[in-house]
Amino acid sequence: LSEEKDTLEDVYEPFLIQQGLMHRTPRGRVATKNAFDYMGVKNPVKVGQSELF
């Protein structure tokens, strides 16, 4: 996108959150199941670390 970072955070991000397509977490932004369904992309099973070693 050719938008400024502030524009993305001030305009697009609240809209995506309001539509239920994105969540803000302490670790960053996360796409919701609705976002994956809308885009027709397979939702990852589980994000995170399954085992340390």
Short mmCIF file of C-alpha atoms in Angstrom, two decimals:
data_model
loop_
_atom_site.label_atom_id
_atom_site.label_comp_id
_atom_site.label_asym_id
_atom_site.label_seq_id
_atom_site.Cartn_x
_atom_site.Cartn_y
_atom_site.Cartn_z
CA LEU A 1 0.00 0.00 0.00
CA SER A 2 1.12 3.52 -0.62
CA GLU A 3 -0.44 4.78 2.60
CA GLU A 4 1.39 6.25 5.57
CA LYS A 5 1.74 4.06 8.66
CA ASP A 6 -0.43 6.44 10.68
CA THR A 7 -3.20 6.23 8.08
CA LEU A 8 -3.21 2.45 8.28
CA GLU A 9 -3.43 2.53 12.08
CA ASP A 10 -5.97 5.35 12.27
CA VAL A 11 -8.30 4.44 9.39
CA TYR A 12 -8.00 0.85 8.20
CA GLU A 13 -7.16 -0.91 11.46
CA PRO A 14 -10.26 0.27 13.40
CA PHE A 15 -12.45 -0.73 10.45
CA LEU A 16 -10.96 -4.22 10.27
CA ILE A 17 -11.35 -4.66 14.04
CA GLN A 18 -14.95 -3.40 13.89
CA GLN A 19 -15.74 -5.85 11.09
CA GLY A 20 -14.30 -8.72 13.14
CA LEU A 21 -11.46 -9.40 10.72
CA MET A 22 -8.57 -8.51 13.04
CA HIS A 23 -7.66 -8.46 16.74
CA ARG A 24 -4.97 -6.45 18.50
CA THR A 25 -2.90 -8.48 20.93
CA PRO A 26 0.12 -7.65 23.10
CA ARG A 27 2.23 -9.43 20.46
CA GLY A 28 0.76 -7.57 17.48
CA ARG A 29 -2.19 -7.87 15.14
CA VAL A 30 -3.89 -11.19 14.39
CA ALA A 31 -6.26 -12.11 11.59
CA THR A 32 -9.46 -13.74 12.83
CA LYS A 33 -11.23 -16.83 11.50
CA ASN A 34 -13.64 -14.45 9.73
CA ALA A 35 -10.71 -12.89 7.86
CA PHE A 36 -9.47 -16.27 6.65
CA ASP A 37 -13.00 -17.27 5.62
CA TYR A 38 -13.49 -13.99 3.75
CA MET A 39 -10.24 -14.42 1.82
CA GLY A 40 -10.87 -18.11 1.16
CA VAL A 41 -7.61 -19.09 2.83
CA LYS A 42 -7.16 -22.08 5.11
CA ASN A 43 -6.97 -20.98 8.75
CA PRO A 44 -3.76 -22.18 10.44
CA VAL A 45 -4.49 -24.85 13.05
CA LYS A 46 -2.56 -23.34 15.95
CA VAL A 47 -0.08 -20.49 16.08
CA GLY A 48 2.60 -20.99 18.66
CA GLN A 49 5.27 -23.31 19.85
CA SER A 50 4.25 -26.95 20.24
CA GLU A 51 7.50 -28.24 21.71
CA LEU A 52 10.69 -26.68 22.94
CA PHE A 53 13.03 -29.53 21.96
#
